[in-house]
Amino acid sequence: MSNMDSWTNEVIRQWQVEKIELNASVTNDQINIAEQILNFTFPDQFKQLYLRANGFKDYDWRSNMFSIWPLESIMDEYLSNTNKNFIGFSDYLICSHCIGFMNDRKGIYKYCNEPEFYG
């Protein structure tokens, strides 16, 4: 088992322990279509995770108020957002802050009024 598979298994297991409802996985083809629409290539760990679980079902959230979006919501949010440089995939405090990627930089960013490096 690779480190990436181990990481993905651990994340999924933790969410299951927390009784978070997960959406069924997506396919590589669905990820490729999303990447074309978003004009962005997701990191490998992100792809591995979504090949196992397509975000939280019905915007379920963790006890710390984070929700992971399904691929369809990622694309919907991107298409409706005026900032085409930010690709959100998660929110905190029911969209008080969004977490995502920037098209022109590596890393993960928190977005409230302006993107801010998160990790």
mmCIF file of N, CA and C in Angstrom:
data_model
loop_
_atom_site.group_PDB
_atom_site.id
_atom_site.type_symbol
_atom_site.label_atom_id
_atom_site.label_comp_id
_atom_site.label_asym_id
_atom_site.label_seq_id
_atom_site.Cartn_x
_atom_site.Cartn_y
_atom_site.Cartn_z
ATOM 1 N N MET A 1 0.843 -1.173 0.000
ATOM 2 C CA MET A 1 0.000 0.000 0.000
ATOM 3 C C MET A 1 0.889 1.238 0.000
ATOM 4 N N SER A 2 0.572 2.182 -0.872
ATOM 5 C CA SER A 2 1.371 3.406 -0.948
ATOM 6 C C SER A 2 1.008 4.354 0.184
ATOM 7 N N ASN A 3 1.872 5.336 0.408
ATOM 8 C CA ASN A 3 1.594 6.354 1.431
ATOM 9 C C ASN A 3 0.301 7.105 1.129
ATOM 10 N N MET A 4 0.053 7.341 -0.178
ATOM 11 C CA MET A 4 -1.149 8.064 -0.573
ATOM 12 C C MET A 4 -2.398 7.241 -0.255
ATOM 13 N N ASP A 5 -2.362 5.937 -0.549
ATOM 14 C CA ASP A 5 -3.490 5.063 -0.221
ATOM 15 C C ASP A 5 -3.702 5.023 1.285
ATOM 16 N N SER A 6 -2.624 4.954 2.034
ATOM 17 C CA SER A 6 -2.705 4.920 3.492
ATOM 18 C C SER A 6 -3.338 6.203 4.018
ATOM 19 N N TRP A 7 -2.919 7.344 3.493
ATOM 20 C CA TRP A 7 -3.478 8.636 3.896
ATOM 21 C C TRP A 7 -4.969 8.687 3.596
ATOM 22 N N THR A 8 -5.349 8.299 2.382
ATOM 23 C CA THR A 8 -6.752 8.323 1.981
ATOM 24 C C THR A 8 -7.579 7.402 2.865
ATOM 25 N N ASN A 9 -7.087 6.202 3.121
ATOM 26 C CA ASN A 9 -7.801 5.263 3.989
ATOM 27 C C ASN A 9 -7.997 5.837 5.385
ATOM 28 N N GLU A 10 -6.987 6.487 5.907
ATOM 29 C CA GLU A 10 -7.065 7.066 7.254
ATOM 30 C C GLU A 10 -8.095 8.193 7.316
ATOM 31 N N VAL A 11 -8.122 9.050 6.312
ATOM 32 C CA VAL A 11 -9.084 10.145 6.274
ATOM 33 C C VAL A 11 -10.504 9.600 6.199
ATOM 34 N N ILE A 12 -10.735 8.659 5.309
ATOM 35 C CA ILE A 12 -12.071 8.056 5.156
ATOM 36 C C ILE A 12 -12.483 7.365 6.459
ATOM 37 N N ARG A 13 -11.574 6.637 7.048
ATOM 38 C CA ARG A 13 -11.864 5.944 8.314
ATOM 39 C C ARG A 13 -12.244 6.950 9.406
ATOM 40 N N GLN A 14 -11.526 8.049 9.491
ATOM 41 C CA GLN A 14 -11.829 9.070 10.502
ATOM 42 C C GLN A 14 -13.223 9.640 10.285
ATOM 43 N N TRP A 15 -13.566 9.939 9.036
ATOM 44 C CA TRP A 15 -14.896 10.465 8.745
ATOM 45 C C TRP A 15 -15.977 9.447 9.084
ATOM 46 N N GLN A 16 -15.713 8.177 8.833
ATOM 47 C CA GLN A 16 -16.679 7.143 9.167
ATOM 48 C C GLN A 16 -16.868 7.041 10.683
ATOM 49 N N VAL A 17 -15.777 7.154 11.440
ATOM 50 C CA VAL A 17 -15.863 7.146 12.904
ATOM 51 C C VAL A 17 -16.731 8.319 13.369
ATOM 52 N N GLU A 18 -16.602 9.462 12.707
ATOM 53 C CA GLU A 18 -17.375 10.654 13.051
ATOM 54 C C GLU A 18 -18.810 10.587 12.520
ATOM 55 N N LYS A 19 -19.127 9.484 11.824
ATOM 56 C CA LYS A 19 -20.468 9.258 11.270
ATOM 57 C C LYS A 19 -20.866 10.313 10.235
ATOM 58 N N ILE A 20 -19.893 10.757 9.464
ATOM 59 C CA ILE A 20 -20.157 11.686 8.370
ATOM 60 C C ILE A 20 -20.608 10.872 7.167
ATOM 61 N N GLU A 21 -21.704 11.279 6.567
ATOM 62 C CA GLU A 21 -22.194 10.594 5.375
ATOM 63 C C GLU A 21 -21.386 11.073 4.172
ATOM 64 N N LEU A 22 -20.864 10.106 3.418
ATOM 65 C CA LEU A 22 -20.035 10.419 2.259
ATOM 66 C C LEU A 22 -20.772 10.070 0.973
ATOM 67 N N ASN A 23 -20.525 10.848 -0.061
ATOM 68 C CA ASN A 23 -21.057 10.531 -1.382
ATOM 69 C C ASN A 23 -20.235 9.415 -2.010
ATOM 70 N N ALA A 24 -20.850 8.683 -2.915
ATOM 71 C CA ALA A 24 -20.137 7.644 -3.666
ATOM 72 C C ALA A 24 -18.993 8.283 -4.448
ATOM 73 N N SER A 25 -17.983 7.511 -4.706
ATOM 74 C CA SER A 25 -16.781 8.004 -5.391
ATOM 75 C C SER A 25 -17.093 8.484 -6.808
ATOM 76 N N VAL A 26 -16.162 9.257 -7.353
ATOM 77 C CA VAL A 26 -16.226 9.673 -8.753
ATOM 78 C C VAL A 26 -15.241 8.827 -9.552
ATOM 79 N N THR A 27 -15.280 8.965 -10.863
ATOM 80 C CA THR A 27 -14.368 8.244 -11.739
ATOM 81 C C THR A 27 -13.249 9.178 -12.199
ATOM 82 N N ASN A 28 -12.212 8.584 -12.755
ATOM 83 C CA ASN A 28 -11.140 9.398 -13.342
ATOM 84 C C ASN A 28 -11.696 10.298 -14.442
ATOM 85 N N ASP A 29 -12.644 9.782 -15.233
ATOM 86 C CA ASP A 29 -13.237 10.592 -16.301
ATOM 87 C C ASP A 29 -13.947 11.817 -15.733
ATOM 88 N N GLN A 30 -14.670 11.657 -14.623
ATOM 89 C CA GLN A 30 -15.354 12.795 -14.004
ATOM 90 C C GLN A 30 -14.351 13.819 -13.488
ATOM 91 N N ILE A 31 -13.255 13.350 -12.922
ATOM 92 C CA ILE A 31 -12.201 14.275 -12.471
ATOM 93 C C ILE A 31 -11.599 15.007 -13.659
ATOM 94 N N ASN A 32 -11.331 14.287 -14.755
ATOM 95 C CA ASN A 32 -10.756 14.916 -15.949
ATOM 96 C C ASN A 32 -11.678 15.992 -16.510
ATOM 97 N N ILE A 33 -12.979 15.722 -16.540
ATOM 98 C CA ILE A 33 -13.940 16.714 -17.038
ATOM 99 C C ILE A 33 -13.927 17.945 -16.133
ATOM 100 N N ALA A 34 -13.937 17.731 -14.818
ATOM 101 C CA ALA A 34 -13.889 18.856 -13.879
ATOM 102 C C ALA A 34 -12.620 19.668 -14.086
ATOM 103 N N GLU A 35 -11.492 19.009 -14.258
ATOM 104 C CA GLU A 35 -10.225 19.725 -14.471
ATOM 105 C C GLU A 35 -10.276 20.568 -15.739
ATOM 106 N N GLN A 36 -10.920 20.063 -16.770
ATOM 107 C CA GLN A 36 -11.058 20.843 -18.009
ATOM 108 C C GLN A 36 -11.935 22.067 -17.780
ATOM 109 N N ILE A 37 -13.066 21.878 -17.098
ATOM 110 C CA ILE A 37 -13.975 22.998 -16.823
ATOM 111 C C ILE A 37 -13.289 24.052 -15.963
ATOM 112 N N LEU A 38 -12.546 23.597 -14.958
ATOM 113 C CA LEU A 38 -11.889 24.505 -14.014
ATOM 114 C C LEU A 38 -10.564 25.040 -14.530
ATOM 115 N N ASN A 39 -10.066 24.442 -15.620
ATOM 116 C CA ASN A 39 -8.749 24.789 -16.148
ATOM 117 C C ASN A 39 -7.693 24.668 -15.045
ATOM 118 N N PHE A 40 -7.745 23.533 -14.343
ATOM 119 C CA PHE A 40 -6.889 23.305 -13.179
ATOM 120 C C PHE A 40 -6.647 21.810 -13.038
ATOM 121 N N THR A 41 -5.438 21.440 -12.642
ATOM 122 C CA THR A 41 -5.122 20.043 -12.372
ATOM 123 C C THR A 41 -5.059 19.843 -10.872
ATOM 124 N N PHE A 42 -5.951 19.009 -10.359
ATOM 125 C CA PHE A 42 -5.981 18.737 -8.931
ATOM 126 C C PHE A 42 -4.725 17.983 -8.499
ATOM 127 N N PRO A 43 -4.260 18.209 -7.279
ATOM 128 C CA PRO A 43 -3.138 17.425 -6.749
ATOM 129 C C PRO A 43 -3.532 15.938 -6.656
ATOM 130 N N ASP A 44 -2.540 15.072 -6.711
ATOM 131 C CA ASP A 44 -2.785 13.630 -6.688
ATOM 132 C C ASP A 44 -3.549 13.175 -5.448
ATOM 133 N N GLN A 45 -3.223 13.722 -4.271
ATOM 134 C CA GLN A 45 -3.931 13.321 -3.048
ATOM 135 C C GLN A 45 -5.412 13.671 -3.137
ATOM 136 N N PHE A 46 -5.726 14.804 -3.700
ATOM 137 C CA PHE A 46 -7.117 15.212 -3.878
ATOM 138 C C PHE A 46 -7.835 14.211 -4.782
ATOM 139 N N LYS A 47 -7.206 13.859 -5.894
ATOM 140 C CA LYS A 47 -7.810 12.896 -6.820
ATOM 141 C C LYS A 47 -8.032 11.553 -6.138
ATOM 142 N N GLN A 48 -7.038 11.080 -5.399
ATOM 143 C CA GLN A 48 -7.159 9.792 -4.704
ATOM 144 C C GLN A 48 -8.324 9.810 -3.723
ATOM 145 N N LEU A 49 -8.494 10.900 -3.025
ATOM 146 C CA LEU A 49 -9.586 11.020 -2.066
ATOM 147 C C LEU A 49 -10.939 10.954 -2.779
ATOM 148 N N TYR A 50 -11.079 11.696 -3.860
ATOM 149 C CA TYR A 50 -12.354 11.736 -4.578
ATOM 150 C C TYR A 50 -12.634 10.446 -5.342
ATOM 151 N N LEU A 51 -11.616 9.681 -5.628
ATOM 152 C CA LEU A 51 -11.836 8.358 -6.219
ATOM 153 C C LEU A 51 -12.386 7.379 -5.181
ATOM 154 N N ARG A 52 -12.350 7.766 -3.925
ATOM 155 C CA ARG A 52 -12.904 6.953 -2.825
ATOM 156 C C ARG A 52 -14.198 7.536 -2.267
ATOM 157 N N ALA A 53 -14.295 8.865 -2.199
ATOM 158 C CA ALA A 53 -15.489 9.528 -1.658
ATOM 159 C C ALA A 53 -15.622 10.903 -2.290
ATOM 160 N N ASN A 54 -16.776 11.174 -2.836
ATOM 161 C CA ASN A 54 -17.038 12.448 -3.514
ATOM 162 C C ASN A 54 -17.596 13.467 -2.524
ATOM 163 N N GLY A 55 -16.795 13.812 -1.544
ATOM 164 C CA GLY A 55 -17.201 14.809 -0.572
ATOM 165 C C GLY A 55 -18.268 14.303 0.391
ATOM 166 N N PHE A 56 -18.741 15.223 1.212
ATOM 167 C CA PHE A 56 -19.745 14.900 2.231
ATOM 168 C C PHE A 56 -21.139 14.972 1.619
ATOM 169 N N LYS A 57 -21.976 14.038 1.984
ATOM 170 C CA LYS A 57 -23.340 13.987 1.476
ATOM 171 C C LYS A 57 -24.174 15.105 2.110
ATOM 172 N N ASP A 58 -24.975 15.771 1.283
ATOM 173 C CA ASP A 58 -25.912 16.806 1.743
ATOM 174 C C ASP A 58 -25.243 17.859 2.625
ATOM 175 N N TYR A 59 -24.028 18.230 2.278
ATOM 176 C CA TYR A 59 -23.278 19.254 3.018
ATOM 177 C C TYR A 59 -23.126 18.922 4.502
ATOM 178 N N ASP A 60 -23.040 17.623 4.795
ATOM 179 C CA ASP A 60 -22.749 17.203 6.163
ATOM 180 C C ASP A 60 -21.453 17.886 6.589
ATOM 181 N N TRP A 61 -21.191 17.989 7.880
ATOM 182 C CA TRP A 61 -19.950 18.629 8.323
ATOM 183 C C TRP A 61 -19.404 17.939 9.555
ATOM 184 N N ARG A 62 -18.097 18.158 9.753
ATOM 185 C CA ARG A 62 -17.413 17.632 10.930
ATOM 186 C C ARG A 62 -17.783 18.467 12.143
ATOM 187 N N SER A 63 -17.479 17.961 13.314
ATOM 188 C CA SER A 63 -17.805 18.692 14.544
ATOM 189 C C SER A 63 -17.109 20.048 14.598
ATOM 190 N N ASN A 64 -15.991 20.193 13.883
ATOM 191 C CA ASN A 64 -15.299 21.486 13.846
ATOM 192 C C ASN A 64 -15.845 22.407 12.748
ATOM 193 N N MET A 65 -17.008 22.031 12.176
ATOM 194 C CA MET A 65 -17.754 22.846 11.209
ATOM 195 C C MET A 65 -17.114 22.929 9.821
ATOM 196 N N PHE A 66 -16.278 21.958 9.451
ATOM 197 C CA PHE A 66 -15.753 21.873 8.092
ATOM 198 C C PHE A 66 -16.615 20.928 7.276
ATOM 199 N N SER A 67 -16.863 21.283 6.033
ATOM 200 C CA SER A 67 -17.583 20.427 5.098
ATOM 201 C C SER A 67 -16.735 20.282 3.835
ATOM 202 N N ILE A 68 -16.687 19.086 3.302
ATOM 203 C CA ILE A 68 -15.958 18.818 2.054
ATOM 204 C C ILE A 68 -17.001 18.673 0.944
ATOM 205 N N TRP A 69 -16.868 19.444 -0.124
ATOM 206 C CA TRP A 69 -17.880 19.502 -1.183
ATOM 207 C C TRP A 69 -17.729 18.375 -2.192
ATOM 208 N N PRO A 70 -18.846 17.929 -2.756
ATOM 209 C CA PRO A 70 -18.767 17.005 -3.886
ATOM 210 C C PRO A 70 -18.241 17.734 -5.129
ATOM 211 N N LEU A 71 -17.722 16.980 -6.051
ATOM 212 C CA LEU A 71 -17.129 17.541 -7.269
ATOM 213 C C LEU A 71 -18.109 18.459 -8.002
ATOM 214 N N GLU A 72 -19.374 18.084 -8.054
ATOM 215 C CA GLU A 72 -20.378 18.898 -8.732
ATOM 216 C C GLU A 72 -20.495 20.276 -8.076
ATOM 217 N N SER A 73 -20.442 20.322 -6.757
ATOM 218 C CA SER A 73 -20.527 21.600 -6.039
ATOM 219 C C SER A 73 -19.277 22.434 -6.254
ATOM 220 N N ILE A 74 -18.129 21.779 -6.355
ATOM 221 C CA ILE A 74 -16.880 22.500 -6.642
ATOM 222 C C ILE A 74 -17.022 23.248 -7.963
ATOM 223 N N MET A 75 -17.529 22.550 -8.976
ATOM 224 C CA MET A 75 -17.694 23.181 -10.285
ATOM 225 C C MET A 75 -18.774 24.264 -10.250
ATOM 226 N N ASP A 76 -19.901 23.999 -9.585
ATOM 227 C CA ASP A 76 -20.977 24.995 -9.487
ATOM 228 C C ASP A 76 -20.484 26.271 -8.805
ATOM 229 N N GLU A 77 -19.781 26.112 -7.689
ATOM 230 C CA GLU A 77 -19.259 27.274 -6.961
ATOM 231 C C GLU A 77 -18.282 28.063 -7.820
ATOM 232 N N TYR A 78 -17.411 27.355 -8.522
ATOM 233 C CA TYR A 78 -16.429 28.014 -9.383
ATOM 234 C C TYR A 78 -17.131 28.815 -10.483
ATOM 235 N N LEU A 79 -18.100 28.180 -11.130
ATOM 236 C CA LEU A 79 -18.781 28.829 -12.252
ATOM 237 C C LEU A 79 -19.615 30.030 -11.803
ATOM 238 N N SER A 80 -20.116 30.020 -10.573
ATOM 239 C CA SER A 80 -20.927 31.135 -10.088
ATOM 240 C C SER A 80 -20.089 32.219 -9.397
ATOM 241 N N ASN A 81 -18.830 31.930 -9.101
ATOM 242 C CA ASN A 81 -17.946 32.863 -8.406
ATOM 243 C C ASN A 81 -17.299 33.811 -9.410
ATOM 244 N N THR A 82 -17.139 35.056 -9.059
ATOM 245 C CA THR A 82 -16.489 36.019 -9.953
ATOM 246 C C THR A 82 -14.967 35.860 -9.949
ATOM 247 N N ASN A 83 -14.396 35.294 -8.887
ATOM 248 C CA ASN A 83 -12.948 35.081 -8.827
ATOM 249 C C ASN A 83 -12.622 33.731 -9.459
ATOM 250 N N LYS A 84 -12.212 33.743 -10.722
ATOM 251 C CA LYS A 84 -11.916 32.504 -11.452
ATOM 252 C C LYS A 84 -10.521 31.969 -11.146
ATOM 253 N N ASN A 85 -9.821 32.615 -10.211
ATOM 254 C CA ASN A 85 -8.505 32.133 -9.804
ATOM 255 C C ASN A 85 -8.602 31.200 -8.599
ATOM 256 N N PHE A 86 -9.727 31.220 -7.881
ATOM 257 C CA PHE A 86 -9.919 30.415 -6.679
ATOM 258 C C PHE A 86 -10.853 29.248 -6.975
ATOM 259 N N ILE A 87 -10.439 28.043 -6.543
ATOM 260 C CA ILE A 87 -11.237 26.829 -6.727
ATOM 261 C C ILE A 87 -11.503 26.233 -5.352
ATOM 262 N N GLY A 88 -12.664 26.531 -4.812
ATOM 263 C CA GLY A 88 -13.019 26.044 -3.488
ATOM 264 C C GLY A 88 -13.410 24.571 -3.507
ATOM 265 N N PHE A 89 -13.113 23.877 -2.407
ATOM 266 C CA PHE A 89 -13.538 22.486 -2.270
ATOM 267 C C PHE A 89 -14.080 22.186 -0.875
ATOM 268 N N SER A 90 -14.076 23.186 -0.005
ATOM 269 C CA SER A 90 -14.488 22.983 1.374
ATOM 270 C C SER A 90 -14.940 24.313 1.956
ATOM 271 N N ASP A 91 -15.772 24.237 2.991
ATOM 272 C CA ASP A 91 -16.117 25.469 3.682
ATOM 273 C C ASP A 91 -16.053 25.253 5.184
ATOM 274 N N TYR A 92 -15.966 26.366 5.879
ATOM 275 C CA TYR A 92 -15.889 26.384 7.331
ATOM 276 C C TYR A 92 -16.985 27.307 7.843
ATOM 277 N N LEU A 93 -17.663 26.922 8.892
ATOM 278 C CA LEU A 93 -18.740 27.708 9.493
ATOM 279 C C LEU A 93 -19.823 28.072 8.470
ATOM 280 N N ILE A 94 -20.263 27.062 7.739
ATOM 281 C CA ILE A 94 -21.325 27.224 6.742
ATOM 282 C C ILE A 94 -21.015 28.397 5.806
ATOM 283 N N CYS A 95 -19.913 28.265 5.123
ATOM 284 C CA CYS A 95 -19.431 29.207 4.096
ATOM 285 C C CYS A 95 -18.957 30.549 4.628
ATOM 286 N N SER A 96 -18.637 30.616 5.911
ATOM 287 C CA SER A 96 -18.005 31.821 6.424
ATOM 288 C C SER A 96 -16.654 32.000 5.746
ATOM 289 N N HIS A 97 -15.920 30.892 5.600
ATOM 290 C CA HIS A 97 -14.654 30.850 4.873
ATOM 291 C C HIS A 97 -14.715 29.651 3.934
ATOM 292 N N CYS A 98 -14.108 29.791 2.782
ATOM 293 C CA CYS A 98 -13.962 28.657 1.871
ATOM 294 C C CYS A 98 -12.493 28.269 1.838
ATOM 295 N N ILE A 99 -12.254 26.997 1.632
ATOM 296 C CA ILE A 99 -10.899 26.461 1.522
ATOM 297 C C ILE A 99 -10.760 25.917 0.109
ATOM 298 N N GLY A 100 -9.623 26.188 -0.525
ATOM 299 C CA GLY A 100 -9.457 25.696 -1.890
ATOM 300 C C GLY A 100 -8.080 25.952 -2.447
ATOM 301 N N PHE A 101 -8.007 25.847 -3.749
ATOM 302 C CA PHE A 101 -6.768 26.008 -4.503
ATOM 303 C C PHE A 101 -6.795 27.325 -5.267
ATOM 304 N N MET A 102 -5.607 27.796 -5.605
ATOM 305 C CA MET A 102 -5.470 28.948 -6.486
ATOM 306 C C MET A 102 -4.934 28.434 -7.822
ATOM 307 N N ASN A 103 -5.473 28.957 -8.912
ATOM 308 C CA ASN A 103 -5.041 28.537 -10.245
ATOM 309 C C ASN A 103 -3.583 28.866 -10.525
ATOM 310 N N ASP A 104 -3.075 29.915 -9.904
ATOM 311 C CA ASP A 104 -1.738 30.387 -10.253
ATOM 312 C C ASP A 104 -0.679 30.113 -9.183
ATOM 313 N N ARG A 105 -1.044 29.370 -8.119
ATOM 314 C CA ARG A 105 -0.094 29.097 -7.036
ATOM 315 C C ARG A 105 -0.343 27.715 -6.462
ATOM 316 N N LYS A 106 0.688 27.140 -5.916
ATOM 317 C CA LYS A 106 0.556 25.854 -5.235
ATOM 318 C C LYS A 106 0.100 26.088 -3.802
ATOM 319 N N GLY A 107 -0.494 25.063 -3.213
ATOM 320 C CA GLY A 107 -0.913 25.132 -1.825
ATOM 321 C C GLY A 107 -2.417 25.181 -1.690
ATOM 322 N N ILE A 108 -2.839 25.295 -0.453
ATOM 323 C CA ILE A 108 -4.252 25.389 -0.114
ATOM 324 C C ILE A 108 -4.474 26.751 0.523
ATOM 325 N N TYR A 109 -5.589 27.388 0.163
ATOM 326 C CA TYR A 109 -5.862 28.758 0.582
ATOM 327 C C TYR A 109 -7.218 28.876 1.258
ATOM 328 N N LYS A 110 -7.273 29.755 2.237
ATOM 329 C CA LYS A 110 -8.529 30.136 2.877
ATOM 330 C C LYS A 110 -9.008 31.390 2.161
ATOM 331 N N TYR A 111 -10.291 31.439 1.855
ATOM 332 C CA TYR A 111 -10.837 32.590 1.146
ATOM 333 C C TYR A 111 -12.023 33.138 1.915
ATOM 334 N N CYS A 112 -11.910 34.384 2.301
ATOM 335 C CA CYS A 112 -13.036 35.082 2.918
ATOM 336 C C CYS A 112 -13.312 36.296 2.036
ATOM 337 N N ASN A 113 -12.536 37.330 2.197
ATOM 338 C CA ASN A 113 -12.628 38.482 1.299
ATOM 339 C C ASN A 113 -11.543 38.417 0.230
ATOM 340 N N GLU A 114 -10.404 37.913 0.625
ATOM 341 C CA GLU A 114 -9.248 37.745 -0.276
ATOM 342 C C GLU A 114 -8.607 36.398 0.037
ATOM 343 N N PRO A 115 -8.000 35.743 -0.975
ATOM 344 C CA PRO A 115 -7.317 34.475 -0.697
ATOM 345 C C PRO A 115 -6.149 34.668 0.260
ATOM 346 N N GLU A 116 -5.968 33.740 1.166
ATOM 347 C CA GLU A 116 -4.897 33.771 2.163
ATOM 348 C C GLU A 116 -4.299 32.378 2.237
ATOM 349 N N PHE A 117 -2.973 32.263 2.178
ATOM 350 C CA PHE A 117 -2.321 30.953 2.221
ATOM 351 C C PHE A 117 -2.721 30.208 3.484
ATOM 352 N N TYR A 118 -3.103 28.950 3.313
ATOM 353 C CA TYR A 118 -3.599 28.146 4.433
ATOM 354 C C TYR A 118 -2.649 26.989 4.761
ATOM 355 N N GLY A 119 -2.043 26.403 3.753
ATOM 356 C CA GLY A 119 -1.149 25.286 4.035
ATOM 357 C C GLY A 119 -0.557 24.652 2.822
#
